[in-house]
Short mmCIF file of C-alpha atoms in Angstrom, two decimals:
data_model
loop_
_atom_site.label_atom_id
_atom_site.label_comp_id
_atom_site.label_asym_id
_atom_site.label_seq_id
_atom_site.Cartn_x
_atom_site.Cartn_y
_atom_site.Cartn_z
CA GLN A 1 3.71 20.75 10.57
CA LYS A 2 3.47 19.06 7.30
CA GLU A 3 2.95 21.13 4.32
CA VAL A 4 0.05 19.45 3.06
CA GLU A 5 -2.03 17.38 5.43
CA GLN A 6 -4.68 14.65 4.39
CA ASN A 7 -6.36 11.98 6.70
CA SER A 8 -5.01 8.86 5.47
CA GLY A 9 -8.25 7.05 5.95
CA PRO A 10 -9.66 4.68 5.02
CA LEU A 11 -12.78 6.65 4.33
CA SER A 12 -15.67 4.06 3.76
CA VAL A 13 -18.85 5.20 2.19
CA PRO A 14 -21.79 3.00 0.78
CA GLU A 15 -22.36 3.08 -2.92
CA GLY A 16 -24.45 6.14 -4.06
CA ALA A 17 -23.30 8.19 -1.10
CA ILE A 18 -21.42 11.39 -1.08
CA ALA A 19 -17.52 10.99 -0.23
CA SER A 20 -15.85 14.17 1.38
CA LEU A 21 -12.01 14.34 1.20
CA ASN A 22 -10.28 17.05 3.00
CA CYS A 23 -6.64 18.54 2.74
CA THR A 24 -5.24 21.46 4.73
CA TYR A 25 -2.06 23.20 3.64
CA SER A 26 0.50 25.35 5.60
CA ASP A 27 1.68 27.87 2.83
CA ARG A 28 -0.61 30.95 2.61
CA VAL A 29 0.94 31.97 -0.76
CA SER A 30 -0.15 28.89 -2.43
CA GLN A 31 -2.12 29.49 -5.71
CA SER A 32 -2.85 26.26 -7.34
CA PHE A 33 -4.36 23.06 -5.83
CA PHE A 34 -4.79 19.64 -7.29
CA TRP A 35 -6.68 16.52 -6.59
CA TYR A 36 -5.01 13.19 -7.93
CA ARG A 37 -6.59 9.73 -7.79
CA GLN A 38 -4.34 6.68 -7.63
CA TYR A 39 -5.30 3.36 -8.08
CA SER A 40 -3.29 0.37 -6.48
CA GLY A 41 -0.35 -0.18 -8.52
CA LYS A 42 -0.87 2.78 -11.05
CA SER A 43 0.38 6.20 -11.36
CA PRO A 44 -1.81 9.37 -10.00
CA GLU A 45 -4.33 10.80 -12.50
CA LEU A 46 -5.32 14.36 -12.40
CA ILE A 47 -8.99 14.75 -11.63
CA MET A 48 -9.30 18.25 -10.51
CA SER A 49 -7.76 21.73 -10.46
CA ILE A 50 -8.81 24.56 -8.56
CA TYR A 51 -7.34 28.17 -8.44
CA SER A 52 -9.70 30.47 -6.90
CA ASN A 53 -12.01 30.59 -3.70
CA GLY A 54 -15.32 28.67 -4.14
CA ASP A 55 -16.54 25.66 -5.71
CA LYS A 56 -15.61 23.94 -8.99
CA GLU A 57 -17.79 21.07 -10.26
CA ASP A 58 -17.07 18.44 -12.89
CA GLY A 59 -19.46 15.62 -13.45
CA ARG A 60 -19.71 14.01 -10.07
CA PHE A 61 -16.59 15.80 -8.58
CA THR A 62 -16.64 18.91 -6.90
CA ALA A 63 -13.57 20.87 -5.52
CA GLN A 64 -13.92 23.40 -2.73
CA LEU A 65 -11.22 25.90 -1.96
CA ASN A 66 -11.08 28.42 1.00
CA LYS A 67 -7.71 30.21 1.00
CA ALA A 68 -8.64 32.12 4.06
CA SER A 69 -8.93 28.88 6.01
CA GLN A 70 -6.28 27.02 3.89
CA TYR A 71 -8.28 23.98 3.00
CA VAL A 72 -9.29 22.31 -0.09
CA SER A 73 -11.76 19.57 -0.25
CA LEU A 74 -13.10 17.08 -2.95
CA LEU A 75 -16.69 15.87 -2.86
CA ILE A 76 -17.59 12.84 -4.99
CA ARG A 77 -21.23 12.53 -5.67
CA ASP A 78 -23.04 9.27 -6.05
CA SER A 79 -19.85 7.28 -5.25
CA GLN A 80 -19.15 4.10 -6.92
CA PRO A 81 -17.08 1.16 -6.26
CA SER A 82 -14.83 2.18 -9.07
CA ASP A 83 -14.22 5.24 -7.04
CA SER A 84 -12.25 3.24 -4.55
CA ALA A 85 -8.55 4.45 -4.68
CA THR A 86 -6.17 6.73 -3.02
CA TYR A 87 -6.84 10.63 -3.55
CA LEU A 88 -3.95 12.94 -3.43
CA CYS A 89 -4.04 16.68 -2.48
CA ALA A 90 -1.36 18.73 -4.30
CA VAL A 91 -0.40 22.26 -3.66
CA LYS A 92 1.69 24.54 -5.88
CA THR A 93 3.06 27.70 -4.35
CA TYR A 94 3.73 31.06 -6.09
CA ASN A 95 6.38 31.21 -8.54
CA THR A 96 7.41 27.48 -8.56
CA ASP A 97 6.52 24.54 -10.70
CA LYS A 98 6.92 21.99 -7.81
CA LEU A 99 3.83 20.32 -6.59
CA ILE A 100 3.80 19.37 -2.64
CA PHE A 101 1.65 16.43 -2.25
CA GLY A 102 -0.06 15.08 0.98
CA THR A 103 0.09 11.44 1.80
CA GLY A 104 -3.38 10.75 0.36
CA THR A 105 -6.87 9.57 1.67
CA ARG A 106 -7.69 5.94 0.87
CA LEU A 107 -11.47 5.87 -0.14
CA GLN A 108 -13.39 2.75 -0.06
CA VAL A 109 -16.77 2.62 -1.67
CA PHE A 110 -18.60 -0.67 -0.75
CA PRO A 111 -21.68 -1.95 -2.52
CA GLY B 1 -4.29 16.96 -20.56
CA ALA B 2 -0.69 16.21 -21.72
CA VAL B 3 0.10 12.65 -22.83
CA VAL B 4 3.29 11.23 -21.17
CA SER B 5 5.03 8.01 -21.66
CA GLN B 6 7.63 6.07 -19.94
CA HIS B 7 9.86 3.20 -20.76
CA PRO B 8 10.22 0.69 -19.61
CA SER B 9 6.90 0.11 -17.66
CA TRP B 10 8.79 -2.39 -15.50
CA VAL B 11 12.46 -3.53 -15.23
CA ILE B 12 14.30 -6.00 -13.04
CA CYS B 13 17.97 -5.70 -12.78
CA LYS B 14 21.03 -7.29 -10.84
CA SER B 15 22.32 -5.47 -7.91
CA GLY B 16 25.59 -3.22 -9.08
CA THR B 17 24.08 -2.54 -12.62
CA SER B 18 22.65 0.58 -13.95
CA VAL B 19 19.26 1.16 -15.27
CA LYS B 20 18.05 4.01 -17.53
CA ILE B 21 14.26 5.10 -17.65
CA GLU B 22 12.78 7.48 -20.20
CA CYS B 23 9.99 10.09 -19.89
CA ARG B 24 8.81 11.46 -22.95
CA SER B 25 6.16 14.26 -23.43
CA LEU B 26 4.18 13.22 -26.63
CA ASP B 27 2.09 16.33 -27.12
CA PHE B 28 3.73 19.02 -25.08
CA GLN B 29 7.02 20.70 -25.09
CA ALA B 30 8.02 20.44 -21.84
CA THR B 31 10.88 22.56 -20.42
CA THR B 32 10.44 21.20 -16.92
CA MET B 33 9.76 17.54 -16.04
CA PHE B 34 9.77 16.02 -12.35
CA TRP B 35 10.90 12.75 -11.22
CA TYR B 36 9.19 11.03 -8.31
CA ARG B 37 9.73 7.86 -6.45
CA GLN B 38 7.02 6.08 -4.53
CA PHE B 39 7.64 2.91 -2.05
CA PRO B 40 4.67 0.67 -1.52
CA LYS B 41 1.88 2.35 0.49
CA GLN B 42 3.81 5.51 0.74
CA SER B 43 3.16 8.88 -0.82
CA LEU B 44 4.97 10.42 -3.66
CA MET B 45 8.69 11.83 -3.09
CA LEU B 46 9.94 14.26 -5.26
CA MET B 47 13.33 13.38 -6.33
CA ALA B 48 14.25 16.24 -8.73
CA THR B 49 13.40 18.66 -11.08
CA SER B 50 14.60 18.24 -14.70
CA ASN B 51 15.25 21.36 -16.77
CA GLU B 52 15.64 21.20 -20.47
CA GLY B 53 19.23 22.10 -21.38
CA SER B 54 20.51 22.60 -17.85
CA LYS B 55 21.46 20.57 -14.90
CA ALA B 56 18.62 19.01 -12.80
CA THR B 57 17.81 20.22 -9.26
CA TYR B 58 17.80 17.71 -6.75
CA GLU B 59 15.70 17.52 -3.45
CA GLN B 60 17.53 17.33 -0.29
CA GLY B 61 18.79 13.79 0.63
CA VAL B 62 18.74 12.64 -3.05
CA GLU B 63 22.06 11.49 -4.26
CA LYS B 64 22.56 13.30 -7.63
CA ASP B 65 25.69 11.03 -8.45
CA LYS B 66 23.38 8.07 -7.95
CA PHE B 67 20.36 9.27 -9.85
CA LEU B 68 21.51 10.78 -12.95
CA ILE B 69 19.02 12.94 -14.82
CA ASN B 70 19.37 14.21 -18.44
CA HIS B 71 16.72 16.31 -20.14
CA ALA B 72 18.36 16.87 -23.45
CA SER B 73 15.31 17.92 -25.24
CA LEU B 74 11.68 19.32 -24.87
CA THR B 75 9.97 16.09 -25.18
CA LEU B 76 12.54 13.69 -23.31
CA SER B 77 14.13 13.21 -19.86
CA THR B 78 15.97 10.25 -18.71
CA LEU B 79 16.73 9.03 -15.15
CA THR B 80 19.45 6.61 -14.68
CA VAL B 81 19.78 4.88 -11.53
CA THR B 82 23.59 3.87 -11.21
CA SER B 83 24.86 0.77 -9.47
CA ALA B 84 21.29 -0.13 -8.33
CA HIS B 85 20.85 -1.92 -5.10
CA PRO B 86 17.71 -3.69 -3.68
CA GLU B 87 16.67 -0.40 -1.54
CA ASP B 88 16.48 1.29 -4.98
CA SER B 89 13.54 -0.88 -5.84
CA SER B 90 10.61 1.25 -6.30
CA PHE B 91 7.91 2.89 -8.56
CA TYR B 92 9.47 5.71 -10.59
CA ILE B 93 7.28 8.26 -11.97
CA CYS B 94 7.75 11.39 -14.18
CA THR B 95 5.45 14.45 -14.71
CA VAL B 96 5.26 17.06 -17.27
CA GLY B 97 4.51 20.78 -16.72
CA SER B 98 5.36 24.19 -17.01
CA GLY B 99 4.15 27.67 -15.83
CA VAL B 100 2.69 28.64 -12.49
CA ARG B 101 -0.93 27.40 -13.20
CA ILE B 102 -0.63 24.62 -15.67
CA GLU B 103 -1.41 21.14 -14.25
CA GLN B 104 1.17 18.34 -14.13
CA TYR B 105 0.40 14.94 -15.70
CA PHE B 106 2.05 11.84 -14.69
CA GLY B 107 3.69 9.38 -16.96
CA PRO B 108 2.51 5.68 -16.21
CA GLY B 109 5.46 4.89 -14.10
CA THR B 110 8.28 2.59 -14.33
CA ARG B 111 8.56 -0.30 -11.70
CA LEU B 112 12.18 -1.10 -10.91
CA THR B 113 13.14 -4.24 -9.15
CA VAL B 114 16.58 -4.78 -8.09
CA THR B 115 17.67 -8.44 -7.27
#
């Protein structure tokens, strides 16, 4: 079993819809969770971090964390074509600085 | 977030030569930097953890004698690809971060092409 799993997609949503991206992780002692956005040919950009159970909202983005079920999700409201990118889920376990990345989900927002 | 720069942004070199890539933390004293490699349409692969003032820690399968890492100061880490071969052609990216909860910020990356 991979440590961090994501559906590779592509996930296609119409402009204005809610895009829902999911990520599961295997290490129960994981403490910090991150979502990165990566445009083609560019390096990843941090868009959300979440550390405790529940929801965290930042503009059109909402990160959701459920440690009991070991999943973290990212919701993008009012999706725009400019949101089309690969979204990477990353997990940091206790007492380490290393991030474990999922393989990413490719999101396509069509007009 | 932290501002991270990399130099060069792209480089083309001939097979057998060595290439040095710099990663600078511009507004953050980075005791730890990380080096990743990403092949086209693949995910990020952590190569090594660079620790200021000490030897780098390499991930399994990464040749430490081929990928030399030097973290001489709190703002600069370098990755040298020695005796580069076409299969080393990839996107090399560094990140800066320290502590258990602090986020990691990526540099813009260096695209290496070995001919």
